[in-house]
Amino acid sequence: MKKKGPLMVTAYEANPVFESTSPQLSNLLARIDAGDLAIPDFQRDFVWDSSAILELIQSVMSRHPAGSILAWRQDPQNPALASRRVAGSPTGGSAPNELVLDGQQRLTALYRALSLKTPEAYFTKLSEFVNDDLTVKSVHEVDWDRAVFVVDAKRYKNSEHLSEEWQFSNDALPLFELPQIDDWLDDFARYKTTDHSEESKIKSAYRRVRDTYLIPLRSYGFPVISLPIDTPIQAVCTIFETLNRTGRPLGAFELVTARLYPQGVRLRDLWDQARQQYDVFDDFAFEPYSLLQAVCLRARGSAQRADVLKLLAKDDISTHWDPIVRGMAGVIGFLESECGVLSRKLLPYGMLVAPMAAVWLEVSQLKPIERGIANDKLKKYFWCTTFMGNFDQGANSQAGADYKALEGWILKEGAAPEAVAQFAFSEDNLITASARRKALLAGVMALIVRDGALDFHTALKLTAQRLHDGKVDSHHFFPRAYLANDEQSELLVNRVLIDSETNKIIGKKAPSDYLKIMREAQTEAKVDTVLQSHYVFQYGENLNDYDAFVRMRSSAICDGIEQVTGMTIPRIDDGS
């Protein structure tokens, strides 16, 4: 017989990335009560209403799956994140050994429901679990809407629902009595009858209910995925996002907020103040993380998430937060007034703002003539980057490289950023581009707005307010239905900024038909002026010639791109 060799152990088995266990619910709730299991300070407050709590209780009592818990072990002497106790649990005590990253709503709901930590009290109506002959009903036979219910203390004078008289007369076992359930059931049986033999039958029946439906509220095994203490914070973020695709994301901003909280940095308060001070953050739906990236650019020369998570320090926030807030707001205002970016939809890349905001303080401190030159360079950078598509991939790396280049180019006469120095764009790039290229589409629409696009409905200049009020968006000039849904209908050059009312008039009509209606409603000259403001010029006698329209519009847009970039665009016809 061959001698067996040593058992092979994989790298994972020797050093697992995480540990998965299924502790009993009673154990988890006891740890919450002791403060050993807590939640990160950045987590939202408990928000579940009583109906959601009742559904969870029903699932646990039915032994149905109720999701898993994601936790992160901590060193109480040197915690990675600031923490707080679960809502309703005792305050004070030592730092926790573990933080709940995902699942705090479920654990908080069960903790509060099973320990009477709120004015609401949760009950089971025992008679709903047995048949007339005192046999226990199956899960599918139980009327769960009646079997588990909640009582609001405000509805009962003198908290009568807490008295045994009220509970026994209503067959209502309070869930907070589960630790003493045997004593409660004995008293309940004696209340129901004075006949000793009948009392024994009642006790026996409801102890079977206890074993079938009530014990799970203590013994239920919640799957817990525990990350080790030394898990890098960026890995925690990635793991959470993978497990929580449909819930609230655990973003880098929340993690940095929690990491810096013990040092007295209140990032959430700073973000709220920024939003109150500048409406553009809400108007353009900016996430607070974008400000942290810009801060990290100034402080560390990087916008990479790993660097934002690990390197940003209290001093970085103290030094750079306010300049970045002003810089972000200043850049958005600049792009609105100078580049036609009137809304978030017209901003090609949100990340493009970060390097511009990072240099904004220095630009704003230049003398007027120098500041004018610097602003021209910022515009050139914006347009060249938009049409080069440099932020389509590796946006964080690109932002880091561009910040260094922008700083040198604008302030020290150094080399231009990559998009300016190596600009390459041709009419062929444009004429074949699909409207699915969202960044390029946004850039073209912003360019048209910048050059004075008029509202199709009112013939007034498009403004941010008109974009919003008129529900203006990029729509097909040649309707997709008119072109029989041909793939060619989805070309970017077939998109024009049109208000919702005009778009309804257009419907499936041919351009010759809907333009006739518009000219009859207004004047031919006014309609032509509106069209030209959108780079729609005369393209032949046949208004329904799609190929002629595409060639005309791509050429007109290229003219506009040349104007804002200062670059020559090779054309299809002349081969230049």
Short mmCIF file of N, CA and C in Angstrom, two decimals, residues 90-235:
data_model
loop_
_atom_site.label_atom_id
_atom_site.label_comp_id
_atom_site.label_asym_id
_atom_site.label_seq_id
_atom_site.Cartn_x
_atom_site.Cartn_y
_atom_site.Cartn_z
N PRO A 90 -28.00 50.01 24.41
CA PRO A 90 -27.41 50.86 25.45
C PRO A 90 -26.20 51.65 24.93
N THR A 91 -26.03 52.84 25.42
CA THR A 91 -24.90 53.66 25.02
C THR A 91 -23.69 53.37 25.90
N GLY A 92 -22.55 53.87 25.47
CA GLY A 92 -21.32 53.70 26.24
C GLY A 92 -20.69 52.35 25.99
N GLY A 93 -19.76 51.99 26.86
CA GLY A 93 -19.08 50.71 26.72
C GLY A 93 -17.85 50.82 25.86
N SER A 94 -17.21 49.69 25.63
CA SER A 94 -15.96 49.67 24.87
C SER A 94 -16.25 49.66 23.38
N ALA A 95 -15.19 49.84 22.60
CA ALA A 95 -15.31 49.84 21.14
C ALA A 95 -15.68 48.44 20.65
N PRO A 96 -16.42 48.33 19.54
CA PRO A 96 -16.86 47.03 19.05
C PRO A 96 -15.74 46.20 18.45
N ASN A 97 -15.94 44.91 18.42
CA ASN A 97 -15.01 43.99 17.77
C ASN A 97 -15.37 43.74 16.31
N GLU A 98 -16.59 44.14 15.94
CA GLU A 98 -17.03 43.89 14.57
C GLU A 98 -18.06 44.95 14.17
N LEU A 99 -17.99 45.37 12.88
CA LEU A 99 -18.93 46.35 12.35
C LEU A 99 -19.79 45.70 11.27
N VAL A 100 -21.07 46.02 11.30
CA VAL A 100 -22.00 45.51 10.29
C VAL A 100 -21.98 46.47 9.10
N LEU A 101 -21.50 46.00 7.97
CA LEU A 101 -21.46 46.82 6.76
C LEU A 101 -22.74 46.70 5.95
N ASP A 102 -23.32 45.51 5.93
CA ASP A 102 -24.55 45.30 5.20
C ASP A 102 -25.46 44.39 6.03
N GLY A 103 -26.67 44.85 6.27
CA GLY A 103 -27.61 44.07 7.07
C GLY A 103 -28.05 44.76 8.34
N GLN A 104 -27.63 46.04 8.52
CA GLN A 104 -27.96 46.71 9.77
C GLN A 104 -29.45 46.98 9.91
N GLN A 105 -30.17 47.18 8.79
CA GLN A 105 -31.62 47.40 8.90
C GLN A 105 -32.31 46.16 9.44
N ARG A 106 -31.92 44.98 8.96
CA ARG A 106 -32.52 43.73 9.42
C ARG A 106 -32.20 43.46 10.89
N LEU A 107 -30.91 43.61 11.24
CA LEU A 107 -30.52 43.34 12.63
C LEU A 107 -31.16 44.34 13.59
N THR A 108 -31.20 45.61 13.19
CA THR A 108 -31.82 46.62 14.05
C THR A 108 -33.30 46.34 14.22
N ALA A 109 -33.95 45.95 13.14
CA ALA A 109 -35.38 45.65 13.20
C ALA A 109 -35.66 44.52 14.19
N LEU A 110 -34.89 43.44 14.10
CA LEU A 110 -35.10 42.31 14.99
C LEU A 110 -34.72 42.65 16.43
N TYR A 111 -33.64 43.42 16.60
CA TYR A 111 -33.22 43.80 17.95
C TYR A 111 -34.32 44.61 18.64
N ARG A 112 -34.88 45.57 17.91
CA ARG A 112 -35.91 46.43 18.50
C ARG A 112 -37.20 45.65 18.75
N ALA A 113 -37.57 44.78 17.80
CA ALA A 113 -38.82 44.04 17.93
C ALA A 113 -38.78 43.02 19.05
N LEU A 114 -37.62 42.40 19.29
CA LEU A 114 -37.51 41.33 20.28
C LEU A 114 -37.09 41.82 21.65
N SER A 115 -36.82 43.12 21.79
CA SER A 115 -36.36 43.60 23.09
C SER A 115 -37.15 44.81 23.60
N LEU A 116 -38.27 45.13 22.93
CA LEU A 116 -39.12 46.25 23.37
C LEU A 116 -38.31 47.54 23.54
N LYS A 117 -37.57 47.91 22.50
CA LYS A 117 -36.75 49.10 22.56
C LYS A 117 -37.43 50.31 21.91
N THR A 118 -38.70 50.17 21.53
CA THR A 118 -39.44 51.26 20.90
C THR A 118 -40.84 51.32 21.51
N PRO A 119 -41.59 52.40 21.25
CA PRO A 119 -42.98 52.47 21.72
C PRO A 119 -43.85 51.38 21.10
N GLU A 120 -43.42 50.81 19.99
CA GLU A 120 -44.16 49.73 19.35
C GLU A 120 -43.80 48.40 20.01
N ALA A 121 -44.77 47.54 20.15
CA ALA A 121 -44.53 46.20 20.69
C ALA A 121 -45.05 45.18 19.67
N TYR A 122 -44.28 44.14 19.45
CA TYR A 122 -44.62 43.13 18.45
C TYR A 122 -45.11 41.86 19.14
N PHE A 123 -46.20 41.29 18.59
CA PHE A 123 -46.87 40.15 19.21
C PHE A 123 -47.12 39.05 18.19
N THR A 124 -47.27 37.83 18.69
CA THR A 124 -47.82 36.74 17.89
C THR A 124 -49.16 36.37 18.50
N LYS A 125 -50.16 36.14 17.65
CA LYS A 125 -51.47 35.69 18.13
C LYS A 125 -51.46 34.17 18.09
N LEU A 126 -51.29 33.56 19.26
CA LEU A 126 -51.02 32.13 19.34
C LEU A 126 -52.14 31.28 18.73
N SER A 127 -53.37 31.73 18.88
CA SER A 127 -54.48 30.91 18.37
C SER A 127 -54.46 30.78 16.86
N GLU A 128 -53.72 31.65 16.15
CA GLU A 128 -53.63 31.57 14.69
C GLU A 128 -52.71 30.43 14.24
N PHE A 129 -51.97 29.84 15.18
CA PHE A 129 -51.02 28.79 14.81
C PHE A 129 -51.56 27.39 15.05
N VAL A 130 -52.77 27.28 15.61
CA VAL A 130 -53.32 25.96 15.90
C VAL A 130 -54.70 25.82 15.27
N ASN A 131 -55.06 24.58 14.96
CA ASN A 131 -56.39 24.27 14.47
C ASN A 131 -57.34 24.10 15.65
N ASP A 132 -58.61 23.86 15.34
CA ASP A 132 -59.60 23.69 16.40
C ASP A 132 -59.28 22.51 17.31
N ASP A 133 -58.63 21.49 16.73
CA ASP A 133 -58.27 20.31 17.54
C ASP A 133 -56.91 20.45 18.21
N LEU A 134 -56.37 21.69 18.20
CA LEU A 134 -55.09 22.04 18.82
C LEU A 134 -53.87 21.42 18.13
N THR A 135 -54.05 20.92 16.91
CA THR A 135 -52.87 20.54 16.12
C THR A 135 -52.25 21.80 15.53
N VAL A 136 -50.95 21.74 15.34
CA VAL A 136 -50.22 22.93 14.86
C VAL A 136 -50.37 23.06 13.35
N LYS A 137 -50.68 24.26 12.90
CA LYS A 137 -50.82 24.52 11.47
C LYS A 137 -49.46 24.52 10.79
N SER A 138 -49.47 24.17 9.50
CA SER A 138 -48.25 24.30 8.71
C SER A 138 -48.02 25.76 8.34
N VAL A 139 -46.83 26.06 7.87
CA VAL A 139 -46.49 27.44 7.50
C VAL A 139 -47.49 28.02 6.51
N HIS A 140 -47.91 27.20 5.55
CA HIS A 140 -48.80 27.69 4.50
C HIS A 140 -50.24 27.81 4.96
N GLU A 141 -50.58 27.22 6.11
CA GLU A 141 -51.94 27.33 6.64
C GLU A 141 -52.11 28.55 7.54
N VAL A 142 -51.02 29.10 8.03
CA VAL A 142 -51.08 30.23 8.96
C VAL A 142 -51.49 31.50 8.22
N ASP A 143 -52.43 32.23 8.78
CA ASP A 143 -52.80 33.55 8.27
C ASP A 143 -51.82 34.55 8.88
N TRP A 144 -50.74 34.82 8.18
CA TRP A 144 -49.66 35.61 8.77
C TRP A 144 -50.05 37.06 9.04
N ASP A 145 -51.00 37.57 8.29
CA ASP A 145 -51.44 38.95 8.54
C ASP A 145 -52.07 39.09 9.92
N ARG A 146 -52.65 37.99 10.43
CA ARG A 146 -53.26 38.00 11.76
C ARG A 146 -52.33 37.40 12.81
N ALA A 147 -51.44 36.53 12.37
CA ALA A 147 -50.61 35.78 13.32
C ALA A 147 -49.52 36.63 13.97
N VAL A 148 -49.03 37.65 13.26
CA VAL A 148 -48.00 38.53 13.81
C VAL A 148 -48.49 39.96 13.64
N PHE A 149 -48.47 40.73 14.70
CA PHE A 149 -49.01 42.09 14.62
C PHE A 149 -48.22 43.02 15.55
N VAL A 150 -48.45 44.29 15.35
CA VAL A 150 -47.73 45.31 16.13
C VAL A 150 -48.75 46.19 16.85
N VAL A 151 -48.39 46.60 18.04
CA VAL A 151 -49.24 47.49 18.83
C VAL A 151 -48.46 48.76 19.14
N ASP A 152 -49.06 49.89 18.83
CA ASP A 152 -48.44 51.18 19.13
C ASP A 152 -48.93 51.62 20.51
N ALA A 153 -47.98 51.90 21.40
CA ALA A 153 -48.32 52.26 22.78
C ALA A 153 -49.24 53.48 22.84
N LYS A 154 -49.19 54.34 21.82
CA LYS A 154 -50.01 55.55 21.85
C LYS A 154 -51.50 55.23 21.80
N ARG A 155 -51.82 54.03 21.28
CA ARG A 155 -53.22 53.66 21.14
C ARG A 155 -53.80 53.09 22.43
N TYR A 156 -52.97 52.80 23.41
CA TYR A 156 -53.44 52.13 24.62
C TYR A 156 -53.10 52.96 25.85
N LYS A 157 -54.12 53.24 26.63
CA LYS A 157 -53.91 54.00 27.85
C LYS A 157 -53.20 53.13 28.88
N ASN A 158 -52.30 53.74 29.59
CA ASN A 158 -51.60 53.06 30.69
C ASN A 158 -50.88 51.78 30.24
N SER A 159 -50.53 51.73 28.95
CA SER A 159 -49.77 50.59 28.41
C SER A 159 -50.45 49.26 28.74
N GLU A 160 -51.76 49.21 28.55
CA GLU A 160 -52.49 48.00 28.92
C GLU A 160 -52.06 46.78 28.12
N HIS A 161 -51.46 47.01 26.91
CA HIS A 161 -51.01 45.87 26.11
C HIS A 161 -49.82 45.16 26.76
N LEU A 162 -49.23 45.78 27.76
CA LEU A 162 -48.11 45.15 28.47
C LEU A 162 -48.59 44.31 29.66
N SER A 163 -49.89 44.35 29.94
CA SER A 163 -50.41 43.58 31.07
C SER A 163 -50.74 42.15 30.63
N GLU A 164 -50.56 41.20 31.54
CA GLU A 164 -50.88 39.82 31.23
C GLU A 164 -52.36 39.64 30.95
N GLU A 165 -53.22 40.37 31.61
CA GLU A 165 -54.66 40.26 31.38
C GLU A 165 -54.99 40.54 29.92
N TRP A 166 -54.44 41.63 29.37
CA TRP A 166 -54.70 41.98 27.97
C TRP A 166 -54.08 40.93 27.04
N GLN A 167 -52.87 40.51 27.35
CA GLN A 167 -52.18 39.55 26.50
C GLN A 167 -52.90 38.21 26.47
N PHE A 168 -53.29 37.70 27.64
CA PHE A 168 -53.93 36.39 27.71
C PHE A 168 -55.31 36.43 27.04
N SER A 169 -56.05 37.50 27.27
CA SER A 169 -57.40 37.58 26.69
C SER A 169 -57.36 37.72 25.18
N ASN A 170 -56.26 38.20 24.64
CA ASN A 170 -56.11 38.36 23.18
C ASN A 170 -55.21 37.30 22.55
N ASP A 171 -54.85 36.28 23.31
CA ASP A 171 -53.94 35.23 22.82
C ASP A 171 -52.65 35.84 22.25
N ALA A 172 -52.20 36.93 22.83
CA ALA A 172 -51.11 37.72 22.27
C ALA A 172 -49.82 37.55 23.07
N LEU A 173 -48.89 36.79 22.52
CA LEU A 173 -47.59 36.62 23.16
C LEU A 173 -46.66 37.73 22.69
N PRO A 174 -46.18 38.58 23.60
CA PRO A 174 -45.22 39.62 23.20
C PRO A 174 -43.86 39.01 22.91
N LEU A 175 -43.26 39.41 21.82
CA LEU A 175 -41.99 38.82 21.43
C LEU A 175 -40.87 39.15 22.41
N PHE A 176 -41.01 40.22 23.16
CA PHE A 176 -39.97 40.53 24.14
C PHE A 176 -40.01 39.58 25.33
N GLU A 177 -41.05 38.72 25.41
CA GLU A 177 -41.14 37.73 26.48
C GLU A 177 -40.52 36.39 26.08
N LEU A 178 -39.92 36.30 24.90
CA LEU A 178 -39.36 35.03 24.46
C LEU A 178 -38.37 34.41 25.45
N PRO A 179 -37.52 35.20 26.11
CA PRO A 179 -36.60 34.57 27.07
C PRO A 179 -37.32 33.86 28.22
N GLN A 180 -38.55 34.28 28.51
CA GLN A 180 -39.34 33.66 29.59
C GLN A 180 -40.57 32.96 29.03
N ILE A 181 -40.46 32.41 27.84
CA ILE A 181 -41.64 31.91 27.15
C ILE A 181 -42.31 30.75 27.89
N ASP A 182 -41.54 29.89 28.53
CA ASP A 182 -42.15 28.74 29.20
C ASP A 182 -43.03 29.19 30.36
N ASP A 183 -42.53 30.14 31.15
CA ASP A 183 -43.34 30.66 32.26
C ASP A 183 -44.59 31.36 31.73
N TRP A 184 -44.43 32.10 30.64
CA TRP A 184 -45.57 32.83 30.07
C TRP A 184 -46.62 31.84 29.58
N LEU A 185 -46.20 30.77 28.89
CA LEU A 185 -47.13 29.78 28.37
C LEU A 185 -47.86 29.05 29.49
N ASP A 186 -47.15 28.77 30.59
CA ASP A 186 -47.81 28.11 31.73
C ASP A 186 -48.92 29.00 32.28
N ASP A 187 -48.62 30.29 32.46
CA ASP A 187 -49.63 31.22 32.97
C ASP A 187 -50.78 31.38 31.98
N PHE A 188 -50.45 31.37 30.68
CA PHE A 188 -51.46 31.50 29.63
C PHE A 188 -52.43 30.31 29.67
N ALA A 189 -51.89 29.09 29.85
CA ALA A 189 -52.74 27.89 29.89
C ALA A 189 -53.65 27.91 31.11
N ARG A 190 -53.12 28.34 32.26
CA ARG A 190 -53.94 28.42 33.47
C ARG A 190 -55.05 29.47 33.32
N TYR A 191 -54.73 30.54 32.57
CA TYR A 191 -55.75 31.58 32.34
C TYR A 191 -56.89 31.05 31.49
N LYS A 192 -56.56 30.15 30.54
CA LYS A 192 -57.56 29.68 29.58
C LYS A 192 -58.55 28.69 30.17
N THR A 193 -58.14 27.97 31.21
CA THR A 193 -59.05 26.95 31.77
C THR A 193 -58.68 26.64 33.22
N THR A 194 -59.68 26.18 33.95
CA THR A 194 -59.43 25.73 35.33
C THR A 194 -59.39 24.22 35.39
N ASP A 195 -59.69 23.59 34.26
CA ASP A 195 -59.66 22.13 34.19
C ASP A 195 -58.23 21.67 33.99
N HIS A 196 -57.72 20.88 34.92
CA HIS A 196 -56.31 20.47 34.88
C HIS A 196 -55.98 19.69 33.62
N SER A 197 -56.87 18.80 33.22
CA SER A 197 -56.62 18.00 32.02
C SER A 197 -56.60 18.88 30.77
N GLU A 198 -57.51 19.82 30.68
CA GLU A 198 -57.56 20.74 29.54
C GLU A 198 -56.33 21.65 29.53
N GLU A 199 -55.93 22.06 30.72
CA GLU A 199 -54.73 22.92 30.83
C GLU A 199 -53.51 22.20 30.29
N SER A 200 -53.40 20.91 30.57
CA SER A 200 -52.27 20.13 30.07
C SER A 200 -52.28 20.05 28.55
N LYS A 201 -53.45 19.90 27.96
CA LYS A 201 -53.57 19.85 26.51
C LYS A 201 -53.15 21.19 25.88
N ILE A 202 -53.58 22.28 26.50
CA ILE A 202 -53.24 23.61 25.98
C ILE A 202 -51.73 23.84 26.06
N LYS A 203 -51.15 23.47 27.20
CA LYS A 203 -49.70 23.62 27.34
C LYS A 203 -48.96 22.83 26.28
N SER A 204 -49.37 21.61 26.08
CA SER A 204 -48.71 20.74 25.10
C SER A 204 -48.83 21.31 23.69
N ALA A 205 -50.01 21.82 23.34
CA ALA A 205 -50.23 22.36 21.99
C ALA A 205 -49.36 23.59 21.74
N TYR A 206 -49.33 24.49 22.71
CA TYR A 206 -48.61 25.73 22.49
C TYR A 206 -47.10 25.58 22.66
N ARG A 207 -46.68 24.51 23.33
CA ARG A 207 -45.24 24.23 23.33
C ARG A 207 -44.79 23.70 21.97
N ARG A 208 -45.72 23.02 21.27
CA ARG A 208 -45.39 22.63 19.90
C ARG A 208 -45.33 23.86 18.99
N VAL A 209 -46.20 24.84 19.25
CA VAL A 209 -46.13 26.12 18.52
C VAL A 209 -44.80 26.81 18.83
N ARG A 210 -44.43 26.77 20.10
CA ARG A 210 -43.13 27.35 20.50
C ARG A 210 -41.99 26.73 19.71
N ASP A 211 -41.95 25.41 19.68
CA ASP A 211 -40.84 24.72 19.01
C ASP A 211 -40.85 24.95 17.50
N THR A 212 -42.05 25.06 16.91
CA THR A 212 -42.15 25.19 15.46
C THR A 212 -41.93 26.62 14.98
N TYR A 213 -42.49 27.60 15.71
CA TYR A 213 -42.51 28.97 15.18
C TYR A 213 -41.76 30.01 16.03
N LEU A 214 -41.66 29.78 17.33
CA LEU A 214 -41.09 30.82 18.19
C LEU A 214 -39.61 30.63 18.46
N ILE A 215 -39.18 29.38 18.61
CA ILE A 215 -37.76 29.12 18.84
C ILE A 215 -36.88 29.69 17.72
N PRO A 216 -37.33 29.64 16.43
CA PRO A 216 -36.50 30.23 15.37
C PRO A 216 -36.16 31.71 15.59
N LEU A 217 -36.99 32.41 16.34
CA LEU A 217 -36.68 33.81 16.61
C LEU A 217 -35.45 33.96 17.50
N ARG A 218 -35.00 32.85 18.08
CA ARG A 218 -33.76 32.88 18.86
C ARG A 218 -32.66 32.03 18.21
N SER A 219 -33.08 30.92 17.57
CA SER A 219 -32.08 29.97 17.05
C SER A 219 -31.78 30.16 15.57
N TYR A 220 -32.52 31.04 14.90
CA TYR A 220 -32.33 31.24 13.46
C TYR A 220 -30.85 31.55 13.16
N GLY A 221 -30.30 30.83 12.20
CA GLY A 221 -28.89 31.04 11.85
C GLY A 221 -28.73 32.03 10.72
N PHE A 222 -28.31 33.24 11.04
CA PHE A 222 -28.07 34.26 10.02
C PHE A 222 -26.69 34.04 9.42
N PRO A 223 -26.58 33.85 8.10
CA PRO A 223 -25.25 33.75 7.48
C PRO A 223 -24.50 35.08 7.65
N VAL A 224 -23.31 35.00 8.23
CA VAL A 224 -22.48 36.20 8.45
C VAL A 224 -21.17 36.02 7.71
N ILE A 225 -20.88 36.93 6.81
CA ILE A 225 -19.59 36.96 6.12
C ILE A 225 -18.71 37.96 6.85
N SER A 226 -17.64 37.47 7.46
CA SER A 226 -16.77 38.33 8.26
C SER A 226 -15.45 38.57 7.53
N LEU A 227 -15.14 39.83 7.32
CA LEU A 227 -13.86 40.20 6.73
C LEU A 227 -12.83 40.34 7.84
N PRO A 228 -11.60 39.88 7.61
CA PRO A 228 -10.58 39.99 8.67
C PRO A 228 -10.18 41.43 8.95
N ILE A 229 -9.54 41.62 10.07
CA ILE A 229 -9.15 42.96 10.52
C ILE A 229 -8.28 43.67 9.49
N ASP A 230 -7.37 42.92 8.86
CA ASP A 230 -6.40 43.54 7.97
C ASP A 230 -6.89 43.71 6.54
N THR A 231 -8.20 43.57 6.30
CA THR A 231 -8.73 43.78 4.96
C THR A 231 -8.54 45.24 4.56
N PRO A 232 -7.90 45.52 3.41
CA PRO A 232 -7.72 46.92 2.98
C PRO A 232 -9.06 47.60 2.78
N ILE A 233 -9.11 48.87 3.09
CA ILE A 233 -10.38 49.60 3.05
C ILE A 233 -10.95 49.64 1.63
N GLN A 234 -10.06 49.70 0.61
CA GLN A 234 -10.58 49.71 -0.76
C GLN A 234 -11.18 48.36 -1.14
N ALA A 235 -10.64 47.28 -0.55
CA ALA A 235 -11.21 45.95 -0.80
C ALA A 235 -12.59 45.84 -0.15
#
